[in-house]
Coordinates of C-alpha atoms and ligand atoms in Angstrom, one line a residue:
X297 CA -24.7 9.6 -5.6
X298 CA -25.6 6.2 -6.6
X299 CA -22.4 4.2 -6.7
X300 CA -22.0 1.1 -7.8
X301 CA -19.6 -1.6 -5.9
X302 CA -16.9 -4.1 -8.0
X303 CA -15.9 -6.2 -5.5
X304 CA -17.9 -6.9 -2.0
X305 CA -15.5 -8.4 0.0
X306 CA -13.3 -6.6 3.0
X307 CA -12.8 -3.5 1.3
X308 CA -16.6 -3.7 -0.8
X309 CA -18.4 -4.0 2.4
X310 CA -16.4 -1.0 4.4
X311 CA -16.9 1.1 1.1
X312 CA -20.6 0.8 1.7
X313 CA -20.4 1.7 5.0
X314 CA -18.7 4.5 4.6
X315 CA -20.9 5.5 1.1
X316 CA -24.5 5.1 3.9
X317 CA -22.9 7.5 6.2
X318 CA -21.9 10.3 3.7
X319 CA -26.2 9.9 2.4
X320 CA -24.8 7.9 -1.2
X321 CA -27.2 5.0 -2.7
X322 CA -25.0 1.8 -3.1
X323 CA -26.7 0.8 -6.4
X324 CA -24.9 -2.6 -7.3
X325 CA -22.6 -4.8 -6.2
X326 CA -20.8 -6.8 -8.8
X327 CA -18.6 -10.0 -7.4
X328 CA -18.2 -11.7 -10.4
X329 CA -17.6 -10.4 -14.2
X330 CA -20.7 -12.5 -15.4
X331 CA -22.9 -10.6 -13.5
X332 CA -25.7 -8.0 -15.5
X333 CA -25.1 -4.2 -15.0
X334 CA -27.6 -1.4 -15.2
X335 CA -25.0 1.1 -16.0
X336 CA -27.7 3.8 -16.6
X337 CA -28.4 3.8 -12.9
X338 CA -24.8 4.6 -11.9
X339 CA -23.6 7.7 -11.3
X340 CA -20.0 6.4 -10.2
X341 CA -17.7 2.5 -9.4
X342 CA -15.5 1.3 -7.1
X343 CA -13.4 -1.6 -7.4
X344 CA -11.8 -2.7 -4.9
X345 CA -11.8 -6.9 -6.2
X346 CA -9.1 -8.9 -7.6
X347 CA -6.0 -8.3 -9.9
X348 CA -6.9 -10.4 -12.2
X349 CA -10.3 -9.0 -12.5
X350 CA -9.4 -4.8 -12.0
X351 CA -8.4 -4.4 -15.7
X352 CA -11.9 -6.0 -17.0
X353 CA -14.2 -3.9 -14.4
X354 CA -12.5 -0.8 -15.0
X355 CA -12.6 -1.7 -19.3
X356 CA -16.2 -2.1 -18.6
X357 CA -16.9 0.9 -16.6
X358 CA -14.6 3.5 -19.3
X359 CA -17.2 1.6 -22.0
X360 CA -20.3 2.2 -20.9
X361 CA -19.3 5.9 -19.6
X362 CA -19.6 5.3 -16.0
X363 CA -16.3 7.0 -13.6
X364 CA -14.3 4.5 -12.1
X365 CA -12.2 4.5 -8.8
X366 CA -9.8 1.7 -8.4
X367 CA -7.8 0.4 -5.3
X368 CA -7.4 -2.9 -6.4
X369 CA -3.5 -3.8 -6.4
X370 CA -1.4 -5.9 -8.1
X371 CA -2.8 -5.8 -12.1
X372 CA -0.3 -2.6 -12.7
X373 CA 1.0 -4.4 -15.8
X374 CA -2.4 -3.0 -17.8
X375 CA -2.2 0.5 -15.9
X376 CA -1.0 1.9 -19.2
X377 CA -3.8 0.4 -21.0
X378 CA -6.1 1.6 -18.8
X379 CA -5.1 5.0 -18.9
X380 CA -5.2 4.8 -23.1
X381 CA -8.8 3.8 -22.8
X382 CA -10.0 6.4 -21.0
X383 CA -8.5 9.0 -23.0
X384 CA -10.2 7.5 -26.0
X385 CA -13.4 6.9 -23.9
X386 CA -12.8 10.5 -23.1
X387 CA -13.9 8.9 -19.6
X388 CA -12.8 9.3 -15.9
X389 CA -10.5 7.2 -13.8
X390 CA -8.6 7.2 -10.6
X391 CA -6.3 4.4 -9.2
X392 CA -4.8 4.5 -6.5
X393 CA -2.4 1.5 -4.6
X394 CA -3.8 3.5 -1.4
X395 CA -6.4 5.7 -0.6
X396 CA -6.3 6.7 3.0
X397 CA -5.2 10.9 3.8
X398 CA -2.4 9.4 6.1
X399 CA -0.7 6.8 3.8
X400 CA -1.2 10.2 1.0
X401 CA 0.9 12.1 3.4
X402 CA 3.2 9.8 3.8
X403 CA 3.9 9.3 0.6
X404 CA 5.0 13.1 0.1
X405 CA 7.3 12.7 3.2
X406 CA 8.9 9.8 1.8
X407 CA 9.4 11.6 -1.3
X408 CA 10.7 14.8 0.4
X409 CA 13.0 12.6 2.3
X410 CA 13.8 11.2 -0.7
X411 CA 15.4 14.1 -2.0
X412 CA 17.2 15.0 1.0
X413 CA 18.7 11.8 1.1
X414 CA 19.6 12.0 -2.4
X415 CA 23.8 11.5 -2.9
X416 CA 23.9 10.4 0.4
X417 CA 25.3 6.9 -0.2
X418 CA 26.5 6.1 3.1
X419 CA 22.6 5.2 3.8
X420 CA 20.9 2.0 2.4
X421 CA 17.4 2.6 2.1
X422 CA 15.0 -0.7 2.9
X423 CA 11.2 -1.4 2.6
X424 CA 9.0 -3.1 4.8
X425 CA 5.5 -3.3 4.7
X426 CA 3.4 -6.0 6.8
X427 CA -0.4 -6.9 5.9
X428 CA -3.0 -9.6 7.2
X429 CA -2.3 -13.2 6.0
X430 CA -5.4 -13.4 3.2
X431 CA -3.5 -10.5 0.8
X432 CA -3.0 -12.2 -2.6
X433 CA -0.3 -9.6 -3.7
X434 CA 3.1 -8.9 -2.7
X435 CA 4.7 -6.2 -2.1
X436 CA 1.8 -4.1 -1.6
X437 CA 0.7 -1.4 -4.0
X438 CA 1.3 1.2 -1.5
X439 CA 5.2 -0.7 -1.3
X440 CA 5.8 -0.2 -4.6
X441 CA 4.7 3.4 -5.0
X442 CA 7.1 4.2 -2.2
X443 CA 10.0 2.3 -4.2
X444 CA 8.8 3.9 -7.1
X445 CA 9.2 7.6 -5.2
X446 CA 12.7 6.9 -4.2
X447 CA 13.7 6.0 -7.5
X448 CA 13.0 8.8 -9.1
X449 CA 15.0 10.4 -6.4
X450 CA 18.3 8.3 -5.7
X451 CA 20.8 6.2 -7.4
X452 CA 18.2 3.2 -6.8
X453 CA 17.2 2.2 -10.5
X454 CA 14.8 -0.9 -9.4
X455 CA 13.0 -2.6 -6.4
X456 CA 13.3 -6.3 -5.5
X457 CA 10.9 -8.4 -3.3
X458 CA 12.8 -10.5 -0.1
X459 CA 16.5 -9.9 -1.8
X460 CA 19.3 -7.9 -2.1
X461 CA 20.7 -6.7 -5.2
X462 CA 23.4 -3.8 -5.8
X463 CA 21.7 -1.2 -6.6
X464 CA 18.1 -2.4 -5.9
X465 CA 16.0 -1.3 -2.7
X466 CA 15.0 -4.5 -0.8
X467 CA 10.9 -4.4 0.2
X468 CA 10.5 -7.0 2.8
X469 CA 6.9 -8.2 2.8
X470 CA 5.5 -10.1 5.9
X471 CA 2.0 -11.4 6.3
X472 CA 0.7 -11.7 10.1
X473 CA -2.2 -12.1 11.8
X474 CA -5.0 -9.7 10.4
X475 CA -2.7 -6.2 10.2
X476 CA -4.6 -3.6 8.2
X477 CA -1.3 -2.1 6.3
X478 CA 1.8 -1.1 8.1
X479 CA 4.7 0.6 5.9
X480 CA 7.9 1.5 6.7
X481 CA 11.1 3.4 4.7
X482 CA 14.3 3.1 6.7
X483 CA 17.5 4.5 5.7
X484 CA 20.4 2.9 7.4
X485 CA 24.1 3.7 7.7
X486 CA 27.3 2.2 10.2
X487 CA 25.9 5.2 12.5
X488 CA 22.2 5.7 12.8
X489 CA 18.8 5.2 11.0
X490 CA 16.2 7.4 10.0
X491 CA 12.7 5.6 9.8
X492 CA 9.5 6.4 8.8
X493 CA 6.4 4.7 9.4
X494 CA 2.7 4.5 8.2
X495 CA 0.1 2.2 10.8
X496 CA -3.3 1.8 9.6
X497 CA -5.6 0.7 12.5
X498 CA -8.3 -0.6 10.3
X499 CA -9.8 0.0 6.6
X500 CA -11.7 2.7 7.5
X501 CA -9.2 5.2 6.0
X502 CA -9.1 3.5 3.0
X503 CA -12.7 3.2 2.5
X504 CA -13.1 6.9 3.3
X505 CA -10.6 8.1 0.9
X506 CA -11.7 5.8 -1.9
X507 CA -15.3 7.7 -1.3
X508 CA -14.3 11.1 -1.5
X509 CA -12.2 10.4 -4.8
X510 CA -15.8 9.2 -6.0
X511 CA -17.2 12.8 -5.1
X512 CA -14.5 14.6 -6.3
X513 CA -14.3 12.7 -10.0
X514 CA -18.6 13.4 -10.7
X515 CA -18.2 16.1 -13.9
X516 CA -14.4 15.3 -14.8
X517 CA -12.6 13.8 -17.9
X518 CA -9.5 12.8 -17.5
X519 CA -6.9 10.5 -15.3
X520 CA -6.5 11.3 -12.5
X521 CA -4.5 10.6 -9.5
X522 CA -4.8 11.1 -4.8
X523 CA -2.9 13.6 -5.3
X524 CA -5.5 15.6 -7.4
X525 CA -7.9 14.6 -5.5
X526 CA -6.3 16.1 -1.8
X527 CA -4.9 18.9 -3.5
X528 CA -1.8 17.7 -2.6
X529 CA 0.4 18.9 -6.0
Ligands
NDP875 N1 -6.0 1.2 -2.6 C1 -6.3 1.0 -1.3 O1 -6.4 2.0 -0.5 C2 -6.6 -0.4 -0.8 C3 -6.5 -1.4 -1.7 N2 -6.8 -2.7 -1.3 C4 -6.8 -3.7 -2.4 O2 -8.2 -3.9 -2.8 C5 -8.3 -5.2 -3.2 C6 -9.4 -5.9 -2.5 O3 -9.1 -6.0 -1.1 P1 -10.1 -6.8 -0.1 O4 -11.4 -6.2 -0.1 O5 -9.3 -6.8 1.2 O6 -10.1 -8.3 -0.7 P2 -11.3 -9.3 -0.6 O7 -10.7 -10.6 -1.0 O8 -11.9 -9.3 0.8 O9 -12.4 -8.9 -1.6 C7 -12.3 -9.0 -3.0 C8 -13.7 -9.3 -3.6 O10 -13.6 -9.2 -5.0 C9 -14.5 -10.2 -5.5 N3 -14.4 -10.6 -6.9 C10 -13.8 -11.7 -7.4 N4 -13.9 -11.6 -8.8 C11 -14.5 -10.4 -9.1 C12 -14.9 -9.8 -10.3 N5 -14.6 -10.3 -11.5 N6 -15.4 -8.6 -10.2 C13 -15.7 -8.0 -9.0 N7 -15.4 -8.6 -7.9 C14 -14.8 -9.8 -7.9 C15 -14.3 -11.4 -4.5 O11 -15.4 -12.3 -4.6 P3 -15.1 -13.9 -4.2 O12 -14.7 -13.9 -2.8 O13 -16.4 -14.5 -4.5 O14 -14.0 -14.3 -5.1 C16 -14.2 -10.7 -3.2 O15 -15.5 -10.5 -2.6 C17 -6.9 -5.9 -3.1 O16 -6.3 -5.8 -4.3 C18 -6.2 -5.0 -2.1 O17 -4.8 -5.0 -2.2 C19 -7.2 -3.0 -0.1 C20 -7.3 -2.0 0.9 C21 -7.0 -0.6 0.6
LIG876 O1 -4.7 -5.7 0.7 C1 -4.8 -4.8 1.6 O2 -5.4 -5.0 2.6 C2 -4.2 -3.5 1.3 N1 -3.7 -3.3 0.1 C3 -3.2 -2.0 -0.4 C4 -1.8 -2.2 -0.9 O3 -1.5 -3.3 -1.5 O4 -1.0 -1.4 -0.7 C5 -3.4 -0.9 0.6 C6 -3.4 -1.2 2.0 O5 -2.1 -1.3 2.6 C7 -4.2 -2.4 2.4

């Protein structure tokens, strides 16, 4: 598969690891959105770069007819948008706020847990999620999925960053040292606690997940999400 890159930093750099191992061709690597694309020499793109600059990658990718994976975080404002472009691109396009098989399991757990906890008001449930001092965003992406899985399960009707606010679940985000992604969804009550808890060791995970959503989309139309892509629905 000849893939090309949008983004070559942390994430860019693992990608292309992980693309040399499984016998892809990384064919470009775009770090700024000046830069001239081939895009008849692309089979599939990745974008793992900056929120302010997913939306425009991923505009450019659905225009020119080329599939697009994104893991970029934090430019979820334009999601919709996104997704009405590629339906009238009739083009293909995955995001996902995390890509790793772990972190995909985790997030069915969270939402089966979720529902068992659901009228069970004695619990408060609470966020964490800790990540390496140079993220831009906060929460995280994979933060605000979980809230976003909760709330469709619970009382909960919103999320709020550092605060608490009746009938809001608090995400606490820390930054330290150079932590890959660490997660957490705690339910708490005068009694006992019931925790759960994602630990990335390093990006590899993510890169390799972000890799095989690039295999899987080759041949499709359509939006897609992890889910599709592990089977997992
Ligand atoms: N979904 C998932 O599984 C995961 C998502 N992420 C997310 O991926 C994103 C990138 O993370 P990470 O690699 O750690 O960040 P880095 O800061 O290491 O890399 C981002 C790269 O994007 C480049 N860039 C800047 N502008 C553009 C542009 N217009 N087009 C393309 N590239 C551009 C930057 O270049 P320059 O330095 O020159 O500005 C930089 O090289 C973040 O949003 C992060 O949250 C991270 C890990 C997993
Ligand atoms: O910026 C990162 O590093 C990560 N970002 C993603 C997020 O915002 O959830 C995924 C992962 O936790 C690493």
């Amino acid at each position: 598969m000849k893939i090309a890159l949008f983004g070559y930093g942390k994430m860019g750099q693992m990608i292309e690891r992980t693309a040399l191992d499984r016998d892809h061709t990384i064919v470009a690597k775009i770090d700024i959105d000046s830069q001239e694309i081939d895009f008849s020499n692309i089979d599939v793109a990745i974008d793992f770069s900056l929120p302010e600059a997913a939306f425009g990658n991923i505009s450019k990718c659905l225009d020119n007819n080329t599939p697009i994976i994104s893991g970029t975080t934090g430019w979820l404002n334009k999601y919709d948008d996104a997704v009405t472009l590629c339906k009238e691109k009739q083009g293909a396009f995955i995001y996902a706020s995390n890509f790793s098989l772990g972190v995909n399991i985790f997030f069915e757990l969270n939402a089966h847990l979720s529902k068992m906890m659901q009228g069970l008001e004695q619990y408060q449930v609470a966020i964490e999620e800790i990540h390496h001092t140079q993220k831009l965003d906060a929460p995280s992406g994979t933060a605000i999925t979980l809230a976003e899985d909760v709330i469709k399960n619970s009382h909960y009707n919103a999320w709020k960053l550092n605060q608490k606010e009746q009938g809001h679940i608090p995400i606490t985000s820390k930054r330290i040292g150079s932590t890959p992604g660490t997660h957490t969804v705690a339910y708490n009550s005068l009694v006992d606690d019931i925790t759960i808890k994602h630990t990335a060791h390093n990006r590899a995970g993510f890169a390799q997940g972000a890799v095989i959503a690039a295999e899987w989309i080759i041949g499709k139309t359509g939006v897609f999400t992890m889910r599709d892509v592990l089977n997992l629905g």
